[in-house]
CSV table of C-alpha atoms and ligand atoms in Angstrom, one decimal:
chain,number,residue,atom,x,y,z
Z,1356,MET,CA,-3.6,-4.9,3.5
Z,1357,ASN,CA,-6.8,-6.6,4.3
Z,1358,PHE,CA,-9.4,-8.6,2.5
Z,1359,ASP,CA,-12.1,-7.1,4.6
Z,1360,LEU,CA,-14.8,-7.8,2.0
Z,1361,ASN,CA,-17.6,-6.8,4.3
Z,1362,ALA,CA,-16.6,-3.2,4.8
Z,1363,VAL,CA,-18.8,-0.2,5.6
Z,1364,SER,CA,-21.4,1.0,3.2
Z,1365,SER,CA,-20.5,4.1,1.1
Z,1366,PRO,CA,-22.0,7.2,-0.4
Z,1367,ASP,CA,-23.6,6.9,-3.8
Z,1368,LYS,CA,-21.5,8.2,-6.7
Z,1369,SER,CA,-22.5,8.9,-10.3
Z,1370,PRO,CA,-21.3,6.4,-12.7
Z,1371,ALA,CA,-18.8,7.4,-15.4
Z,1372,THR,CA,-20.3,4.8,-17.7
Z,1373,THR,CA,-22.9,2.1,-17.1
Z,1374,PRO,CA,-22.4,-1.6,-17.7
Z,1375,GLU,CA,-24.1,-2.8,-20.9
Z,1376,ARG,CA,-26.3,-5.2,-18.9
Z,1377,ALA,CA,-26.7,-6.5,-15.4
Z,1378,TRP,CA,-24.3,-9.3,-14.6
Z,1379,THR,CA,-24.5,-11.8,-11.8
Z,1380,PHE,CA,-21.4,-12.9,-9.9
Z,1381,GLY,CA,-21.9,-16.4,-11.1
Z,1382,GLU,CA,-21.8,-15.3,-14.7
Z,1383,ILE,CA,-18.7,-13.2,-14.2
Z,1384,VAL,CA,-16.7,-15.9,-12.5
Z,1385,LYS,CA,-17.5,-18.4,-15.3
Z,1386,GLN,CA,-15.1,-16.5,-17.6
Z,1387,PRO,CA,-12.0,-18.7,-17.7
Z,1388,ASP,CA,-9.4,-16.0,-17.0
Z,1389,ILE,CA,-11.4,-14.5,-14.2
Z,1390,ALA,CA,-12.1,-18.0,-12.6
Z,1391,ALA,CA,-8.4,-18.8,-12.6
Z,1392,ARG,CA,-7.3,-15.5,-11.1
Z,1393,PHE,CA,-10.1,-15.4,-8.5
Z,1394,LYS,CA,-9.1,-18.9,-7.4
Z,1395,ARG,CA,-5.5,-17.7,-6.9
Z,1396,VAL,CA,-6.2,-14.5,-5.0
Z,1397,ARG,CA,-8.9,-15.9,-2.8
Z,1398,GLU,CA,-6.2,-18.1,-1.1
Z,1399,TYR,CA,-5.1,-14.9,0.5
Z,1400,PHE,CA,-8.5,-13.8,1.9
Z,1401,PHE,CA,-7.2,-14.9,5.3
Z,1402,LEU,CA,-4.9,-11.9,5.6
Z,1403,ARG,CA,-5.6,-9.6,8.5
Z,1404,GLU,CA,-3.2,-6.7,8.9
Z,1405,SER,CA,-2.0,-4.3,11.5
Z,1406,THR,CA,0.9,-1.9,11.5
Z,1407,TYR,CA,3.7,-1.1,13.9
Z,1408,ASP,CA,6.0,1.8,14.3
Z,1409,MET,CA,9.3,0.1,15.3
Z,1410,THR,CA,11.2,3.2,16.2
Z,1411,SER,CA,10.9,7.0,16.2
Z,1412,ARG,CA,14.4,7.3,14.9
Z,1413,CYS,CA,15.4,7.9,11.3
Z,1414,ASN,CA,18.7,8.4,9.6
Z,1415,VAL,CA,17.3,11.0,7.1
Z,1416,ARG,CA,14.7,13.7,7.4
Z,1417,CYS,CA,12.4,14.1,4.4
Z,1418,ASP,CA,10.1,17.1,3.6
Z,1419,GLY,CA,6.5,16.0,3.8
Z,1420,CYS,CA,7.2,12.9,6.0
Z,1421,TYR,CA,4.0,11.7,7.6
Z,1422,TYR,CA,5.8,10.1,10.5
Z,1423,TYR,CA,7.1,13.4,11.9
Z,1424,GLU,CA,3.6,14.9,12.0
Z,1425,GLY,CA,1.2,14.6,14.9
Z,1426,ASP,CA,1.8,12.8,18.3
Z,1427,LYS,CA,3.2,9.5,17.2
Z,1428,GLN,CA,6.8,10.9,16.8
Z,1429,ASN,CA,6.8,11.7,20.6
Z,1430,ALA,CA,6.2,8.1,21.7
Z,1431,GLN,CA,9.0,6.7,24.0
Z,1432,ASP,CA,10.5,3.9,22.0
Z,1433,ASN,CA,10.2,0.4,23.6
Z,1434,VAL,CA,13.5,-1.3,22.8
Z,1435,ASP,CA,12.9,-4.5,24.8
Z,1436,PRO,CA,12.7,-7.5,22.4
Z,1437,GLU,CA,10.7,-9.5,24.9
Z,1438,ALA,CA,8.0,-6.8,25.1
Z,1439,TRP,CA,7.8,-6.9,21.3
Z,1440,ARG,CA,7.7,-10.7,21.3
Z,1441,ALA,CA,4.8,-10.6,23.8
Z,1442,LEU,CA,2.9,-8.1,21.7
Z,1443,PHE,CA,3.3,-10.1,18.5
Z,1444,ARG,CA,2.2,-13.3,20.3
Z,1445,ALA,CA,-0.9,-11.4,21.5
Z,1446,GLU,CA,-1.5,-10.1,18.0
Z,1447,ARG,CA,-1.3,-13.6,16.5
Z,1448,GLU,CA,-3.8,-14.7,19.2
Z,1449,ARG,CA,-6.3,-12.0,18.1
Z,1450,GLY,CA,-6.1,-13.1,14.5
Z,1451,ILE,CA,-3.5,-10.8,12.9
Z,1452,THR,CA,-1.8,-12.7,10.1
Z,1453,PHE,CA,0.0,-9.9,8.2
Z,1454,VAL,CA,2.2,-7.1,9.7
Z,1455,VAL,CA,3.6,-3.9,8.3
Z,1456,LEU,CA,6.6,-2.6,10.2
Z,1457,ALA,CA,7.3,1.0,9.7
Z,1458,GLY,CA,8.3,4.0,11.8
Z,1459,ALA,CA,10.5,6.2,11.1
Z,1460,GLU,CA,13.2,3.8,10.0
Z,1461,PRO,CA,12.8,0.1,11.0
Z,1462,ALA,CA,16.2,-0.9,9.7
Z,1463,LEU,CA,17.7,0.8,12.7
Z,1464,VAL,CA,16.3,-1.8,15.0
Z,1465,PRO,CA,17.1,-5.2,13.4
Z,1466,GLU,CA,16.9,-7.2,16.6
Z,1467,LEU,CA,13.2,-6.1,17.0
Z,1468,LEU,CA,12.4,-7.0,13.4
Z,1469,GLN,CA,13.8,-10.5,13.9
Z,1470,VAL,CA,11.6,-11.0,17.0
Z,1471,CYS,CA,8.5,-9.9,15.0
Z,1472,TYR,CA,9.4,-12.1,12.1
Z,1473,ASP,CA,9.9,-15.1,14.4
Z,1474,GLU,CA,6.3,-14.7,15.7
Z,1475,ILE,CA,4.3,-13.6,12.6
Z,1476,PRO,CA,6.2,-14.5,9.4
Z,1477,LEU,CA,4.1,-12.7,6.8
Z,1478,GLY,CA,4.6,-9.0,6.3
Z,1479,ALA,CA,6.4,-6.1,4.9
Z,1480,ILE,CA,8.8,-3.5,6.1
Z,1481,ALA,CA,8.8,0.2,4.9
Z,1482,SER,CA,12.4,1.4,4.7
Z,1483,ASN,CA,14.4,4.1,3.1
Z,1484,GLY,CA,16.8,1.3,2.1
Z,1485,LEU,CA,20.1,2.9,3.3
Z,1486,VAL,CA,20.8,0.3,5.9
Z,1487,LYS,CA,20.5,-3.3,4.9
Z,1488,ILE,CA,18.1,-5.5,6.9
Z,1489,PRO,CA,19.5,-8.9,7.8
Z,1490,ALA,CA,18.6,-11.7,5.3
Z,1491,SER,CA,17.1,-13.7,8.2
Z,1492,VAL,CA,14.2,-11.3,8.3
Z,1493,GLY,CA,12.1,-12.7,5.5
Z,1494,TYR,CA,9.5,-9.9,5.1
Z,1495,ARG,CA,9.0,-8.0,1.9
Z,1496,ILE,CA,11.1,-4.8,2.0
Z,1497,HIS,CA,9.6,-1.7,0.5
Z,1498,ILE,CA,12.3,0.8,-0.4
Z,1499,SER,CA,11.1,4.4,-0.8
Z,1500,VAL,CA,12.3,6.5,-3.7
Z,1501,TRP,CA,11.1,10.0,-4.3
Z,1502,GLY,CA,13.0,10.9,-7.5
Z,1503,THR,CA,16.5,11.0,-8.9
Z,1504,ASP,CA,19.4,11.3,-6.6
Z,1505,ALA,CA,19.6,15.1,-7.1
Z,1506,THR,CA,16.0,15.4,-6.0
Z,1507,SER,CA,16.5,13.1,-3.0
Z,1508,GLU,CA,19.4,15.1,-1.9
Z,1509,ARG,CA,17.3,18.2,-2.0
Z,1510,ILE,CA,14.1,16.8,-0.4
Z,1511,ARG,CA,15.4,14.0,1.7
Z,1512,ARG,CA,18.8,15.4,2.4
Z,1513,ALA,CA,20.6,12.2,1.6
Z,1514,LYS,CA,23.3,11.7,-1.0
Z,1515,ARG,CA,23.4,9.0,-3.7
Z,1516,MET,CA,20.2,7.6,-2.4
Z,1517,LEU,CA,19.1,5.3,-5.3
Z,1518,GLU,CA,22.6,4.3,-5.9
Z,1519,ARG,CA,23.1,3.2,-2.3
Z,1520,GLN,CA,19.7,1.4,-2.2
Z,1521,ILE,CA,20.6,-0.6,-5.3
Z,1522,GLU,CA,24.0,-1.4,-3.9
Z,1523,ALA,CA,22.3,-2.8,-0.8
Z,1524,TYR,CA,19.3,-4.6,-2.3
Z,1525,ALA,CA,19.8,-5.5,-6.0
Z,1526,GLY,CA,19.2,-9.2,-6.4
Z,1527,ASP,CA,17.4,-9.5,-3.0
Z,1528,PRO,CA,14.0,-11.1,-3.7
Z,1529,ARG,CA,12.6,-9.3,-0.7
Z,1530,ALA,CA,13.1,-5.9,-2.2
Z,1531,VAL,CA,10.6,-3.8,-4.1
Z,1532,TRP,CA,11.2,-0.1,-4.7
Z,1533,VAL,CA,8.2,2.2,-4.2
Z,1534,TYR,CA,8.4,5.3,-6.4
Z,1535,THR,CA,6.4,8.1,-4.8
Z,1536,PHE,CA,5.0,10.5,-7.4
Z,1537,THR,CA,4.9,14.1,-6.1
Z,1538,HIS,CA,3.8,17.2,-8.0
Z,1539,GLY,CA,7.4,17.9,-9.0
Z,1540,ASN,CA,9.1,14.6,-9.8
Z,1541,ILE,CA,6.8,12.9,-12.5
Z,1542,ALA,CA,9.4,13.0,-15.3
Z,1543,GLU,CA,12.1,11.6,-13.0
Z,1544,ALA,CA,10.2,8.3,-12.8
Z,1545,ARG,CA,11.5,7.4,-16.2
Z,1546,PRO,CA,15.2,7.5,-15.5
Z,1547,VAL,CA,14.6,5.9,-12.1
Z,1548,ALA,CA,12.6,3.0,-13.7
Z,1549,ALA,CA,15.3,2.6,-16.3
Z,1550,GLU,CA,18.0,2.4,-13.6
Z,1551,LEU,CA,16.1,-0.2,-11.6
Z,1552,ALA,CA,15.4,-2.2,-14.7
Z,1553,ARG,CA,19.1,-2.2,-15.6
Z,1554,ASN,CA,19.8,-3.7,-12.2
Z,1555,GLY,CA,17.0,-6.3,-12.3
Z,1556,CYS,CA,15.0,-4.6,-9.5
Z,1557,LYS,CA,11.2,-4.4,-9.1
Z,1558,VAL,CA,9.3,-1.1,-8.6
Z,1559,THR,CA,5.7,-0.2,-7.8
Z,1560,PHE,CA,4.1,3.2,-7.5
Z,1561,ASN,CA,2.9,5.4,-4.7
Z,1562,MET,CA,1.3,8.9,-4.6
Z,1563,PHE,CA,2.4,11.6,-2.4
Z,1564,SER,CA,-0.6,12.3,0.0
Z,1565,SER,CA,-0.5,15.4,2.1
Z,1566,THR,CA,-0.4,15.3,5.8
Z,1567,VAL,CA,-3.1,17.3,7.6
Z,1568,GLY,CA,-2.3,21.0,7.1
Z,1569,TYR,CA,0.6,20.4,4.6
Z,1570,THR,CA,0.5,23.0,1.8
Z,1571,GLY,CA,4.0,22.6,0.3
Z,1572,PRO,CA,5.1,22.0,-3.3
Z,1573,LEU,CA,4.8,18.2,-3.2
Z,1574,THR,CA,0.9,18.3,-3.3
Z,1575,HIS,CA,-0.7,17.1,-6.5
Z,1576,THR,CA,-3.0,19.2,-8.7
Z,1577,PRO,CA,-5.5,17.9,-11.3
Z,1578,ALA,CA,-2.9,18.4,-14.0
Z,1579,SER,CA,-0.2,16.5,-12.1
Z,1580,LEU,CA,-2.6,13.7,-11.3
Z,1581,ALA,CA,-3.4,13.3,-15.0
Z,1582,GLU,CA,0.3,13.4,-16.0
Z,1583,THR,CA,1.2,10.9,-13.3
Z,1584,ARG,CA,-1.5,8.5,-14.6
Z,1585,ARG,CA,-0.1,8.7,-18.1
Z,1586,THR,CA,3.5,8.2,-16.8
Z,1587,MET,CA,2.4,5.2,-14.7
Z,1588,ARG,CA,0.8,3.5,-17.7
Z,1589,ASP,CA,3.7,4.3,-20.0
Z,1590,LEU,CA,6.2,2.8,-17.6
Z,1591,LEU,CA,4.0,-0.3,-17.1
Z,1592,ARG,CA,4.0,-0.8,-20.8
Z,1593,GLU,CA,7.7,-0.1,-21.3
Z,1594,TYR,CA,9.1,-2.1,-18.3
Z,1595,PRO,CA,6.7,-5.0,-17.9
Z,1596,ASP,CA,9.3,-7.1,-16.1
Z,1597,THR,CA,10.2,-4.4,-13.7
Z,1598,VAL,CA,7.0,-2.5,-12.9
Z,1599,LEU,CA,4.5,-4.2,-10.5
Z,1600,PHE,CA,1.3,-2.3,-11.2
Z,1601,SER,CA,-2.0,-2.4,-13.2
Z,1602,PRO,CA,-4.0,0.1,-15.3
Z,1603,TYR,CA,-6.7,0.1,-12.6
Z,1604,SER,CA,-4.2,0.8,-9.9
Z,1605,ALA,CA,-3.2,3.9,-11.9
Z,1606,ALA,CA,-6.8,4.9,-12.4
Z,1607,SER,CA,-7.7,4.5,-8.7
Z,1608,HIS,CA,-4.7,6.3,-7.3
Z,1609,THR,CA,-4.7,9.3,-9.7
Z,1610,ASP,CA,-8.4,10.0,-9.7
Z,1611,ALA,CA,-9.4,13.6,-8.9
Z,1612,ASN,CA,-11.2,12.1,-5.8
Z,1613,SER,CA,-9.1,10.7,-3.0
Z,1614,LEU,CA,-9.4,7.0,-2.1
Z,1615,HIS,CA,-11.6,7.9,0.8
Z,1616,ASP,CA,-13.9,10.0,-1.4
Z,1617,LEU,CA,-14.0,7.2,-4.0
Z,1618,PHE,CA,-14.4,4.1,-1.9
Z,1619,SER,CA,-15.1,5.2,1.7
Z,1620,CYS,CA,-12.1,4.2,3.9
Z,1621,PRO,CA,-12.7,1.2,6.2
Z,1622,TYR,CA,-9.8,1.9,8.6
Z,1623,PRO,CA,-10.7,2.8,12.2
Z,1624,ARG,CA,-9.8,6.5,11.7
Z,1625,GLN,CA,-12.7,6.8,9.3
Z,1626,ASN,CA,-14.7,3.8,10.5
Z,1627,GLN,CA,-15.2,4.0,14.3
Z,1628,GLY,CA,-17.7,1.1,14.1
Z,1629,GLU,CA,-16.5,-2.2,15.7
Z,1630,PHE,CA,-16.9,-4.2,12.4
Z,1631,GLY,CA,-14.7,-5.2,9.6
Z,1632,LEU,CA,-11.3,-3.5,9.5
Z,1633,GLY,CA,-12.6,-1.1,12.1
Z,1634,ARG,CA,-12.6,-4.0,14.5
Z,1635,SER,CA,-9.3,-5.8,13.7
Z,1636,PHE,CA,-6.9,-3.1,12.6
Z,1637,ARG,CA,-4.5,-1.4,15.0
Z,1638,GLN,CA,-1.7,1.0,14.4
Z,1639,TYR,CA,0.8,0.6,17.2
Z,1640,ARG,CA,3.2,3.4,18.1
Z,1641,SER,CA,6.8,2.7,19.0
Z,1642,ASP,CA,5.9,2.6,22.7
Z,1643,LEU,CA,3.4,-0.3,21.9
Z,1644,THR,CA,0.3,1.7,22.6
Z,1645,TRP,CA,-2.4,2.4,20.0
Z,1646,VAL,CA,-5.3,4.8,19.7
Z,1647,ARG,CA,-8.4,3.8,17.8
Z,1648,SER,CA,-9.3,7.3,16.6
Z,1649,ALA,CA,-5.8,7.6,15.0
Z,1650,SER,CA,-5.5,4.1,13.5
Z,1651,CYS,CA,-4.9,3.7,9.8
Z,1652,CYS,CA,-1.8,2.7,7.8
Z,1653,VAL,CA,-0.8,6.4,7.2
Z,1654,PRO,CA,-1.9,8.3,10.3
Z,1655,ASP,CA,-1.9,12.1,10.1
Z,1656,THR,CA,-2.4,11.9,6.3
Z,1657,ASP,CA,-5.2,14.1,5.1
Z,1658,CYS,CA,-8.1,11.8,4.1
Z,1659,ALA,CA,-9.2,14.3,1.5
Z,1660,ASP,CA,-5.8,13.9,-0.2
Z,1661,CYS,CA,-5.2,10.2,0.5
Z,1662,ARG,CA,-4.0,8.3,-2.5
Z,1663,HIS,CA,-1.3,6.3,-0.7
Z,1664,TYR,CA,-0.5,2.9,-2.0
Z,1665,ALA,CA,-0.7,1.3,1.5
Z,1666,ALA,CA,-4.1,2.8,2.0
Z,1667,GLY,CA,-5.4,1.5,-1.3
Z,1668,SER,CA,-4.2,-2.0,-0.5
Z,1669,ALA,CA,-7.0,-2.2,2.1
Z,1670,ILE,CA,-9.5,0.4,0.8
Z,1671,VAL,CA,-9.8,-0.9,-2.8
Z,1672,THR,CA,-9.5,-4.6,-2.0
Z,1673,ALA,CA,-12.3,-4.3,0.6
Z,1674,ARG,CA,-14.6,-3.2,-2.2
Z,1675,MET,CA,-14.8,-6.5,-4.1
Z,1676,ASN,CA,-18.6,-6.5,-4.0
Z,1677,ARG,CA,-18.7,-3.1,-5.7
Z,1678,HIS,CA,-16.7,-4.4,-8.6
Z,1679,ILE,CA,-19.2,-7.1,-9.5
Z,1680,THR,CA,-20.8,-5.0,-12.2
Z,1681,SER,CA,-19.3,-6.4,-15.3
Z,1682,PRO,CA,-16.5,-8.8,-16.3
Z,1683,ASP,CA,-14.1,-6.0,-17.0
Z,1684,GLN,CA,-14.8,-4.1,-13.8
Z,1685,PHE,CA,-14.1,-7.4,-11.9
Z,1686,ARG,CA,-11.0,-8.0,-14.0
Z,1687,ALA,CA,-9.8,-4.5,-13.0
Z,1688,TRP,CA,-10.3,-5.3,-9.3
Z,1689,LEU,CA,-8.5,-8.7,-9.7
Z,1690,ASP,CA,-5.6,-6.8,-11.3
Z,1691,TYR,CA,-5.5,-4.4,-8.4
Z,1692,VAL,CA,-5.5,-7.3,-5.9
Z,1693,ASP,CA,-2.9,-9.3,-7.9
Z,1694,THR,CA,-0.7,-6.2,-7.9
Z,1695,TYR,CA,-0.8,-5.6,-4.2
Z,1696,LEU,CA,-0.3,-9.3,-3.4
Z,1697,ALA,CA,2.8,-9.2,-5.6
Z,1698,VAL,CA,4.0,-6.0,-3.9
Z,1699,TRP,CA,3.2,-7.0,-0.3
Z,1700,VAL,CA,3.3,-10.8,0.1
Z,1701,PRO,CA,6.7,-12.6,0.0
Z,1702,GLY,CA,6.8,-15.2,-2.8
Z,1703,TYR,CA,3.6,-14.1,-4.6
Z,1704,ALA,CA,4.5,-13.6,-8.3
Z,1705,LYS,CA,2.5,-11.0,-10.4
Z,1706,GLY,CA,0.3,-12.4,-13.1
Z,1707,VAL,CA,-0.5,-10.6,-16.4
Z,1708,ASN,CA,-3.0,-7.9,-16.1
Z,1709,LEU,CA,-6.4,-9.1,-17.3
Z,1710,CYS,CA,-8.3,-5.9,-17.9
Z,1711,ASN,CA,-7.1,-3.9,-20.9
Z,1712,VAL,CA,-9.9,-1.4,-21.2
Z,1713,ASP,CA,-10.3,1.8,-19.2
Z,1714,VAL,CA,-12.4,1.2,-16.1
Z,1715,ALA,CA,-13.4,4.1,-13.9
Z,1716,PRO,CA,-13.3,3.6,-10.1
Z,1717,ALA,CA,-16.4,5.7,-9.9
Z,1718,LEU,CA,-18.4,3.0,-11.7
Z,1719,ALA,CA,-17.7,0.6,-8.9
Z,1720,MET,CA,-18.9,3.0,-6.3
Z,1721,ALA,CA,-22.1,3.7,-8.3
Z,1722,ALA,CA,-23.1,0.0,-7.9
Z,1723,SER,CA,-26.0,-0.3,-5.5
Z,1724,SER,CA,-25.2,-1.8,-2.1
Z,1725,THR,CA,-25.1,-5.6,-2.1
Z,1726,PRO,CA,-26.2,-7.7,0.8
Z,1727,GLY,CA,-22.6,-8.5,1.8
Z,1728,ASP,CA,-21.5,-4.8,1.7
Z,1729,ALA,CA,-22.3,-3.9,5.3
Z,1730,ARG,CA,-22.0,-6.0,8.3
I,150,SF4,S1,13.0,8.1,5.4
I,150,SF4,FE1,10.8,7.7,5.8
I,150,SF4,S2,10.6,7.9,8.1
I,150,SF4,FE2,12.6,8.8,7.6
I,150,SF4,S3,12.1,11.0,7.3
I,150,SF4,FE3,12.0,10.1,5.3
I,150,SF4,S4,9.8,9.6,5.0
I,150,SF4,FE4,10.2,9.9,7.2
I,151,SF4,S1,-5.5,8.8,5.6
I,151,SF4,FE1,-6.2,7.3,4.1
I,151,SF4,S2,-6.0,5.3,5.0
I,151,SF4,FE2,-5.9,6.8,6.7
I,151,SF4,S3,-8.0,7.0,7.4
I,151,SF4,FE3,-7.7,8.6,5.9
I,151,SF4,S4,-8.4,7.7,3.9
I,151,SF4,FE4,-8.1,6.1,5.4
């Protein structure tokens, strides 16, 4: 997550459609619905994110897990709470205001989570949801779900996964389930959403994004991307009180082009320049070291296949300027931002989606560079 509004410039793309006329930002933000939503989301422009692998241990082992690819899994875990406290104090000093705690499985190190929360109280934890994190850790908790329990047992090798997650977290305002669409589980999203709705839980959507070199059956194809988009939109319509998402989120994450190809990723891995997110973002390993050339929210993911929800939370939000082409394009961007604030920031409640017409992400990237687009 990052409102890095002055990100790197990007390659030109052909527009899918062209706006009916040239709009100025002043004209766009005079629309009453846009003015109100922009006022609300701009209160969060102070967010500056980094991510932290809390441990290299996990209590399950999933096919396609990005953590157990590359070097980071070999880091020697630092389990000293005072070392983590010192790191988080230093992070606060250098301007980090939002933390994402991941790993492998952060719930296995609750004492370290508490130390982090005591130092920087805004953030989210990525968990498989099988071990409950103490209530005193007030971060958003993202609980991963990859299909029905039968599929989870096959791919993640854990029994009754959704059932156990719901037992642990139903009624907990920190919890939001994250349904990862793979090539093979699209139809399963419907019974999972129904089960979550029955239990009063919230869900958002993620896309399986291959790690470098992965060629297994979870990888999306053009047909599965299109089918996923339809399913996301149907579920958004059918379960409006359960699903935290927007039509533009669906369009951006199921486009034939990856997020990087669409929007040009500003994370240090793709942006070695010392500006914007390339300057502030770090991805710490569980030994408290970080490597600029490997830093992004999903290291070892293949950028050409990256449609990950965490990646989009920085990549798309950073592109505000490119969405100032028409009121609907800007509404679509506001819906995207509103969605990710609701998913990532404790206490932020999702508003109604403002844009109800189809908006192509490619149109945003066809907009000519604006003066604020490169630092
Ligand atoms: S639960 Fe998460 S960290 Fe653990 S193996 Fe599965 S994907 Fe990897
Ligand atoms: S994997 Fe995604 S978030 Fe990471 S550098 Fe590549 S495009 Fe950016």
